[in-house]
XYZ file of N, CA and C in Angstrom:
543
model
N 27.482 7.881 -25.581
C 26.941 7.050 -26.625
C 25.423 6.968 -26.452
N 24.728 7.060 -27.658
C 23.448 6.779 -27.330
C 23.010 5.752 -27.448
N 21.694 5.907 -26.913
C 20.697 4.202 -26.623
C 20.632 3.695 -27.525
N 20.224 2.103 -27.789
C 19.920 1.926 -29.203
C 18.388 1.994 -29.253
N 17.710 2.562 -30.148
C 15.989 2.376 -30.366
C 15.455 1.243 -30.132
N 14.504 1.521 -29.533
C 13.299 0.333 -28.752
C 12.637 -0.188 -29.808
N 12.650 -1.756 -29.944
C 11.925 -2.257 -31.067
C 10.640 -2.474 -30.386
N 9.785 -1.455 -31.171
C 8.382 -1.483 -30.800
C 7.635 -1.717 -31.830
N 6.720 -3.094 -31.909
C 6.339 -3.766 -32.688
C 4.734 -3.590 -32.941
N 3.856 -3.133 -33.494
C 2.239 -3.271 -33.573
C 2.008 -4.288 -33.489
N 1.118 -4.107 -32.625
C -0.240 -5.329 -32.541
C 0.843 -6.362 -32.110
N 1.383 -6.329 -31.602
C 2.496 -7.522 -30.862
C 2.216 -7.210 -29.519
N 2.662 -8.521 -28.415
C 2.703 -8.170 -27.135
C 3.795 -8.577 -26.646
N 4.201 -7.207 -25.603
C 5.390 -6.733 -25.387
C 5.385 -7.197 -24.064
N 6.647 -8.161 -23.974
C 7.107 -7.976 -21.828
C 7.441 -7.080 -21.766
N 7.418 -6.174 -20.614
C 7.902 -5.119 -19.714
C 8.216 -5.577 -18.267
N 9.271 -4.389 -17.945
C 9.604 -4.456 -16.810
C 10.472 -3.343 -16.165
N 10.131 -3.196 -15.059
C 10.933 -1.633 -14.733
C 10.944 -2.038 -13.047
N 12.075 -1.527 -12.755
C 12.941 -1.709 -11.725
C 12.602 -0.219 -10.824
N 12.999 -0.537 -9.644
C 13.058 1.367 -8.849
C 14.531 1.134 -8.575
N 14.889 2.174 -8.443
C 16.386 2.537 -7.747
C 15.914 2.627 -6.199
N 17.531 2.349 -6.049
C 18.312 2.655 -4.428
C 17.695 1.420 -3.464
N 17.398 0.019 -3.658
C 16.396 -0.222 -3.441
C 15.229 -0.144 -2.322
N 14.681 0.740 -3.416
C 13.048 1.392 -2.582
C 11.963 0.644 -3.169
N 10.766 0.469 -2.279
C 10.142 -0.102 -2.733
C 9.067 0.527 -3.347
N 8.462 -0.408 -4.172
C 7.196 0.450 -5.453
C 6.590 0.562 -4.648
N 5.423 -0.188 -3.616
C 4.701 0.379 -3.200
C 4.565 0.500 -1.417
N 4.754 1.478 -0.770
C 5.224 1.586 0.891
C 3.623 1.509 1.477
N 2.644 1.522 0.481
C 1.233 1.552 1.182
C -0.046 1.366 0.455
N -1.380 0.625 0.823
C -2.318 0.570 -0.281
C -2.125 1.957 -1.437
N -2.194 2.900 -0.560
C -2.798 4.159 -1.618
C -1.671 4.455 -2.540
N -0.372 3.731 -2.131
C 0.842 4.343 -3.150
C 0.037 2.882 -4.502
N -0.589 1.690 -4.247
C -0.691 0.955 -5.199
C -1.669 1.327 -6.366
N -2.902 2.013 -5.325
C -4.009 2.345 -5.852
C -3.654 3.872 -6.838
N -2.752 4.269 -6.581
C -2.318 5.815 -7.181
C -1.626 4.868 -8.451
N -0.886 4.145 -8.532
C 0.125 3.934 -9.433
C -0.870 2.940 -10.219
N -2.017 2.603 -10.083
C -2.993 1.759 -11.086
C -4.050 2.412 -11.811
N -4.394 3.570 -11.245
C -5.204 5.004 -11.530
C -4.233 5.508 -12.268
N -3.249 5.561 -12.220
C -1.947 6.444 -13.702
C -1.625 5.486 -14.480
N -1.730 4.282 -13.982
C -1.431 3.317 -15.271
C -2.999 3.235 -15.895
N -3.998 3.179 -15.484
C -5.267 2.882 -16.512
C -5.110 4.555 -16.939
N -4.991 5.520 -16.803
C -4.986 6.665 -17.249
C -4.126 6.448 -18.459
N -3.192 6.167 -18.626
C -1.754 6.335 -19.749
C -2.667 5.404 -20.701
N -2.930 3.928 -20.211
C -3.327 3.099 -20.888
C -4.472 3.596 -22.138
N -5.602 3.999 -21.289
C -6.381 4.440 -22.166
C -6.322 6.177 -22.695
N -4.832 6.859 -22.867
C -4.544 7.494 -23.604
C -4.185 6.907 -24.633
N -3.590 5.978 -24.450
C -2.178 5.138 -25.613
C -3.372 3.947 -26.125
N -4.341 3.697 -25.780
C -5.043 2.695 -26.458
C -4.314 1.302 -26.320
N -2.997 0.914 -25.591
C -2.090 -0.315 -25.680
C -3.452 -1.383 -24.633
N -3.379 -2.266 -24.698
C -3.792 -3.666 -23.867
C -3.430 -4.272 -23.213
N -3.428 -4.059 -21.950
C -2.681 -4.741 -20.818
C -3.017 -6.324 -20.536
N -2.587 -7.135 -21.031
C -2.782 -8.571 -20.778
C -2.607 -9.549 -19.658
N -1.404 -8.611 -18.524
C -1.262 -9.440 -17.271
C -0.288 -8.290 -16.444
N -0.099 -8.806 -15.384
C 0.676 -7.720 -14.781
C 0.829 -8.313 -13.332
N 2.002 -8.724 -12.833
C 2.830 -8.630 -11.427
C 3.312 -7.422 -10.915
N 3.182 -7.208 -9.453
C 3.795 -6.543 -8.757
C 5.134 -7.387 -7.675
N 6.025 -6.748 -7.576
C 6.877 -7.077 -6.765
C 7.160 -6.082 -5.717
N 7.889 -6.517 -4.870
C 8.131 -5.224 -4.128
C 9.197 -4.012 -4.401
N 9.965 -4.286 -5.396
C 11.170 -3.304 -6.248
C 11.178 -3.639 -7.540
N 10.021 -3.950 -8.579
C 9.585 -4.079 -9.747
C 8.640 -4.284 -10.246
N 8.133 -4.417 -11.467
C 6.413 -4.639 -11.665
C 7.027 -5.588 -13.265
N 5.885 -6.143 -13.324
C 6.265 -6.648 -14.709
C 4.782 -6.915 -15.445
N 4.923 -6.194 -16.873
C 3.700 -6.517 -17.509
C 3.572 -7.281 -18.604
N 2.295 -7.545 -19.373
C 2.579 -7.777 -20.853
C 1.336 -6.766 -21.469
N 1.844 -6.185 -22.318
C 1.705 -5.114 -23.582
C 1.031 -5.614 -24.609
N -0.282 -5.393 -25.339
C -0.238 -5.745 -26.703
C -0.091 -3.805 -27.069
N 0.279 -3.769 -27.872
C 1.145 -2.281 -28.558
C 0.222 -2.184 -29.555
N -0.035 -0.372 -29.859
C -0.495 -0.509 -31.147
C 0.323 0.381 -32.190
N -0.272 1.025 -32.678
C 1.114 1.792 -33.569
C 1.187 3.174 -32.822
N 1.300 3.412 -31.839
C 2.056 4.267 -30.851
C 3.232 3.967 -30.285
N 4.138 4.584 -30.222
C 5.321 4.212 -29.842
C 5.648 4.032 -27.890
N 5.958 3.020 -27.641
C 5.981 2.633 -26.353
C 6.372 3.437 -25.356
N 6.867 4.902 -25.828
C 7.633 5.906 -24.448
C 6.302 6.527 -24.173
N 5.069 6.950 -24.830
C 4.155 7.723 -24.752
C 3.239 7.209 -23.526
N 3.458 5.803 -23.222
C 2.960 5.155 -22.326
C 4.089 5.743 -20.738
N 5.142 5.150 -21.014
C 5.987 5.178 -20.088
C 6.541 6.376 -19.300
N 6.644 7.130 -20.306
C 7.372 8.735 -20.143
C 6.487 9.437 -19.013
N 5.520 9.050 -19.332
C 4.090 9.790 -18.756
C 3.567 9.363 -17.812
N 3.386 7.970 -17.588
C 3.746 6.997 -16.666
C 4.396 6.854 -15.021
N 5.553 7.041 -15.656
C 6.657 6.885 -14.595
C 6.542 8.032 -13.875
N 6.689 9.399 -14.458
C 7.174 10.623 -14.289
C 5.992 11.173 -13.451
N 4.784 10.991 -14.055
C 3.940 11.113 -12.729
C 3.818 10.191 -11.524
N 4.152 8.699 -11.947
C 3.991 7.942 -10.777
C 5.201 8.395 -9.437
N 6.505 9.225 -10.270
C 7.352 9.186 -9.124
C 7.226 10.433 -8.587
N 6.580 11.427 -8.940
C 6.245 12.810 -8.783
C 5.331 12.717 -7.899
N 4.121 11.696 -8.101
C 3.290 11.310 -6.058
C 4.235 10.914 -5.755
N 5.005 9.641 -5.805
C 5.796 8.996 -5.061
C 6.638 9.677 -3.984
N 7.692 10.806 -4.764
C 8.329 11.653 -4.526
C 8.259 12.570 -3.288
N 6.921 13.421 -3.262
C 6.205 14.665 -3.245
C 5.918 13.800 -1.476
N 5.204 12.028 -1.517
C 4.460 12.014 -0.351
C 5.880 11.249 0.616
N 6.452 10.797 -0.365
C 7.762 10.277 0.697
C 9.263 10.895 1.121
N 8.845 11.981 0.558
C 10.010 13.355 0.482
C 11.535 12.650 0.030
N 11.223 11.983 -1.129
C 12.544 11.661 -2.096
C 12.542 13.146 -3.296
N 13.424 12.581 -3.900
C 13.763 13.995 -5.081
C 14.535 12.780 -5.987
N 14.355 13.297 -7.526
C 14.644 12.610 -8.259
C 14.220 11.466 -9.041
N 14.891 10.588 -9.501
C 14.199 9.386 -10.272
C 13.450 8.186 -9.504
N 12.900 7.679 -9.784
C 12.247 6.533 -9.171
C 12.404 5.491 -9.750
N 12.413 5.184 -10.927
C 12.832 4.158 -11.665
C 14.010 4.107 -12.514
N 14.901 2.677 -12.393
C 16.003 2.552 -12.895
C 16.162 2.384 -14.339
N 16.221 3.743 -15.330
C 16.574 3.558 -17.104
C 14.889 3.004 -17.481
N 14.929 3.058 -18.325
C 13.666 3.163 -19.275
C 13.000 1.421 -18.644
N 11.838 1.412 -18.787
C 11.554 -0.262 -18.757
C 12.089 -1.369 -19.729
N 12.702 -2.146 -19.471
C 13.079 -3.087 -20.632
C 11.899 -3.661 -21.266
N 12.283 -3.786 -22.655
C 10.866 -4.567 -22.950
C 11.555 -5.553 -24.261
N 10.326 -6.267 -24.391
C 11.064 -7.686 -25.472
C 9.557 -8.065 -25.867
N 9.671 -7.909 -27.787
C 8.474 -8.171 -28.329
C 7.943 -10.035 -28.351
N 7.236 -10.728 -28.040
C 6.343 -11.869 -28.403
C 6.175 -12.233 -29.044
N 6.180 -12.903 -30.146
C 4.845 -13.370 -30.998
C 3.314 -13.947 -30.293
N 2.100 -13.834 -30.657
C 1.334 -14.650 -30.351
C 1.913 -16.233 -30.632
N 0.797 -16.606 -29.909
C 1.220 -18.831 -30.152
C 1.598 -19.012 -29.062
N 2.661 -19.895 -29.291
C 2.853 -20.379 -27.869
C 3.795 -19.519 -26.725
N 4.626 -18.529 -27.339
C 4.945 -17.540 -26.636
C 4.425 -16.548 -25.901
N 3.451 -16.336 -26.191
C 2.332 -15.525 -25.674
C 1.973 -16.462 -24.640
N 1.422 -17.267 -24.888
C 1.101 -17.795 -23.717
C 2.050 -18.502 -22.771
N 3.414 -18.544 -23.061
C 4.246 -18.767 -22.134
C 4.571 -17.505 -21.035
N 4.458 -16.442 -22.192
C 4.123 -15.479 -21.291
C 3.540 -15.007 -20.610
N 2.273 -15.445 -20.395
C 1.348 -14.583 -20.011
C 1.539 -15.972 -18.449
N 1.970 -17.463 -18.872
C 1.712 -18.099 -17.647
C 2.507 -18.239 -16.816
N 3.515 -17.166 -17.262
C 5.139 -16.665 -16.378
C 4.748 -15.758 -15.736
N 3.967 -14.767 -16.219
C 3.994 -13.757 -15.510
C 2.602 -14.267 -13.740
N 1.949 -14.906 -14.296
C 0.489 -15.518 -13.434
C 1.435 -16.447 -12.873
N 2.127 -17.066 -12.641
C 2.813 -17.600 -11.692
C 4.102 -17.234 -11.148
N 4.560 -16.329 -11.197
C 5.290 -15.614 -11.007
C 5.522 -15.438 -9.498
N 4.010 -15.078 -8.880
C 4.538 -15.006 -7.071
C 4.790 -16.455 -6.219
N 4.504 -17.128 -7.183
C 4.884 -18.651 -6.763
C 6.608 -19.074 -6.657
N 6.912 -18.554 -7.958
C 8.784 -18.683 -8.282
C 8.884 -18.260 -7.055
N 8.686 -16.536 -7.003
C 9.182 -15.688 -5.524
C 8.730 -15.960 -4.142
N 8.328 -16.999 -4.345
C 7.306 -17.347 -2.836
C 6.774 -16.108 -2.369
N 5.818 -15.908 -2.406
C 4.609 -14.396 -2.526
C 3.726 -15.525 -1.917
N 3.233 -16.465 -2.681
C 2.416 -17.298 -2.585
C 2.777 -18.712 -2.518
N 2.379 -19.698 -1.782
C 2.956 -21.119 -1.673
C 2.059 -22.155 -2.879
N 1.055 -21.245 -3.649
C 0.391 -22.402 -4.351
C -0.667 -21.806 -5.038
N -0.785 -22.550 -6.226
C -2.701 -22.156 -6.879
C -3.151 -21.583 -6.390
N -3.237 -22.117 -5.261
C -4.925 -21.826 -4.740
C -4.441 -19.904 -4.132
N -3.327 -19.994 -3.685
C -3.392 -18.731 -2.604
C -3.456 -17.635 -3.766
N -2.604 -18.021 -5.130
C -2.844 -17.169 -6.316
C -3.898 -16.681 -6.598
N -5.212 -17.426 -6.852
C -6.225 -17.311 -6.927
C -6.991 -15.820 -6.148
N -6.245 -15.927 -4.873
C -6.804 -14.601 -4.071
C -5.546 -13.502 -4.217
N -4.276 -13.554 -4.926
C -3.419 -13.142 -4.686
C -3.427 -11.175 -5.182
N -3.496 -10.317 -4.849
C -3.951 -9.089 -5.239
C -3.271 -8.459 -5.936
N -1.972 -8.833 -5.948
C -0.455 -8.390 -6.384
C -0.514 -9.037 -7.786
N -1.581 -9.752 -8.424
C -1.395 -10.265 -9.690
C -2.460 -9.992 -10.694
N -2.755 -10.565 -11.987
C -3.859 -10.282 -12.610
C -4.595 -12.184 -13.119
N -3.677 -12.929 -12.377
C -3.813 -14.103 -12.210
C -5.361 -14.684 -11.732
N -5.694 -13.406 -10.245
C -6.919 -13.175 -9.673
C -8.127 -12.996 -10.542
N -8.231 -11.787 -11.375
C -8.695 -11.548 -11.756
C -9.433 -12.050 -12.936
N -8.093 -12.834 -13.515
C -8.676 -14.046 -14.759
C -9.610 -14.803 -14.366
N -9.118 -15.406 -13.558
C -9.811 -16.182 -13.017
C -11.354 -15.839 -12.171
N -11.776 -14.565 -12.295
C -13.005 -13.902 -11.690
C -13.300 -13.659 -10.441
N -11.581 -13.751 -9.428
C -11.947 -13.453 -8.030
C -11.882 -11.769 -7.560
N -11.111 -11.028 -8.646
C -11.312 -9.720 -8.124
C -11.445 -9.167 -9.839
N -11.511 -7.615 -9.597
C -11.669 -6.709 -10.599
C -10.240 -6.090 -10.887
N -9.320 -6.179 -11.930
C -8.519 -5.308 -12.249
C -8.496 -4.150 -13.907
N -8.632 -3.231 -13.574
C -9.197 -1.631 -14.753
C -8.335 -2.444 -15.776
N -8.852 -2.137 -16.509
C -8.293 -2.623 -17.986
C -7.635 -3.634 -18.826
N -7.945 -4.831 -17.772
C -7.015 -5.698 -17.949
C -7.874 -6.764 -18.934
N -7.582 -7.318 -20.326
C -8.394 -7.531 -21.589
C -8.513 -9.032 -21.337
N -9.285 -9.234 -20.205
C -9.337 -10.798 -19.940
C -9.781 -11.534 -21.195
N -10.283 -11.151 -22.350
C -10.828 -11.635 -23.424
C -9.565 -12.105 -24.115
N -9.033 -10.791 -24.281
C -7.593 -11.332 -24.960
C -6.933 -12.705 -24.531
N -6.463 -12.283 -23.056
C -5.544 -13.437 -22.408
C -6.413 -14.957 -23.029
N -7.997 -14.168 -23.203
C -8.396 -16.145 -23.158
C -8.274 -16.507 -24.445
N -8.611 -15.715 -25.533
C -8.302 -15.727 -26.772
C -6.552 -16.420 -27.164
N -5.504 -15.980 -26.561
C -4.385 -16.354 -26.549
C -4.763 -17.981 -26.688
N -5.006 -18.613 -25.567
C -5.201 -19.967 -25.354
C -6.206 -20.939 -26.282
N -7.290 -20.449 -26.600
C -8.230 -20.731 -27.027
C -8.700 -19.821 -28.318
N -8.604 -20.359 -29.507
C -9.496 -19.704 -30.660
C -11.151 -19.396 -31.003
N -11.374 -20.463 -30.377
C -12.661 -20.639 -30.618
C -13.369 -20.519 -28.921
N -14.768 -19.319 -28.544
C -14.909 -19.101 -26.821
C -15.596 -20.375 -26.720
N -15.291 -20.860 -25.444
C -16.212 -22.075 -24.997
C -16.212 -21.520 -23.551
N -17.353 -22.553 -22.997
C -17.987 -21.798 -22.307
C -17.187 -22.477 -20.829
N -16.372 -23.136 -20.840
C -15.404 -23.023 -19.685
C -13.549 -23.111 -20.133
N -13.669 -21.978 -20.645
C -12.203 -21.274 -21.036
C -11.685 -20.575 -19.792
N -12.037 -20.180 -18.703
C -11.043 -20.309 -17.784
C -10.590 -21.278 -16.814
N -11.594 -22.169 -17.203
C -11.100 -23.799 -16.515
C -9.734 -24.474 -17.377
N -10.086 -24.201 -18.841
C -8.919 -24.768 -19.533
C -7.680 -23.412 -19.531
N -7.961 -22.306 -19.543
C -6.427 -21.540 -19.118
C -6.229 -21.863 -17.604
N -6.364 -22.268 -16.460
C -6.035 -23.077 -15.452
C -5.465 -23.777 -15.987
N -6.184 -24.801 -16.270
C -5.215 -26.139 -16.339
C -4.236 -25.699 -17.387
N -3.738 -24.715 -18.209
C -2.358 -24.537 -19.027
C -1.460 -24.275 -18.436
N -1.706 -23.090 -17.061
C -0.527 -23.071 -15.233
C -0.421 -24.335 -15.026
């Protein structure tokens, strides 16, 4: 039986999420992280999509998507297949790396969007990654950091995320997306 088609929505932002098989972990070392963020800003700015936030776990990743009228495998297909092909090649596995396509589930902007985006930024807190705010703040595994201006992550449309929260820029809009975590 076949799949049913991926509702892939324009200009909407999409959760994602993709799993590895057997459980292995996504990343066994800095350079497996730094390889798999160099192929994701690569795909990204083939596909033109907007990466709005993004967790790592240790046997999943989870993002949010704004989509444009490209269809969501052009990202993924390309994606994955090289990410598990280093993966593969340096840890002498064979085969798939990730479990079935990434699930994904379209948003509306409003308040969903930003429920989303403050699920995903607290996220290593649920998993105890981190015991609190503050350790988030430095946390590297997130894009939580980065909002907030403690590190640099490639492509990640901090404008957007603040835009989500705020319509109008003021000039301490990441003090008030804080206080919305």
């Amino acid at each position: 039986m076949a799949r049913k088609p991926r509702l892939c929505v324009s200009d909407v932002i999409h959760y994602v999420t993709a799993e590895v098989i057997d459980s292995r972990v996504l990343f066994r070392d800095l350079t497996d992280k730094d390889k798999f963020i160099d192929l994701l800003n690569k795909y990204l700015a083939d596909t033109g999509f907007d990466l709005l936030g993004m967790v790592f776990y240790p046997q999943h990743y989870e993002m949010a998507l704004r989509l444009n009228d490209r269809p969501m495998k052009d990202l993924f297909q390309r994606f994955h297949s090289a990410y598990a092909r280093y993966y593969n090649k340096k840890h002498g596995f064979e085969g798939y790396l990730f479990q079935g396509r990434p699930k994904s589930i379209p948003v509306e902007d409003g308040p969903y969007a930003q429920l989303l985006i403050a699920y995903l930024h607290t996220g290593p807190i649920r998993a105890r990654l981190c015991k609190n705010i503050e350790e988030l703040y430095k946390f590297k595994d997130c894009t939580h950091s980065a909002v907030m201006g403690n590190r640099h992550f490639p492509n990640l449309r901090i404008d957007q995320i603040i835009t989500l929260y705020f319509s109008v820029e003021a000039a301490d809009s990441k003090n008030r997306y804080h206080k919305v975590l």
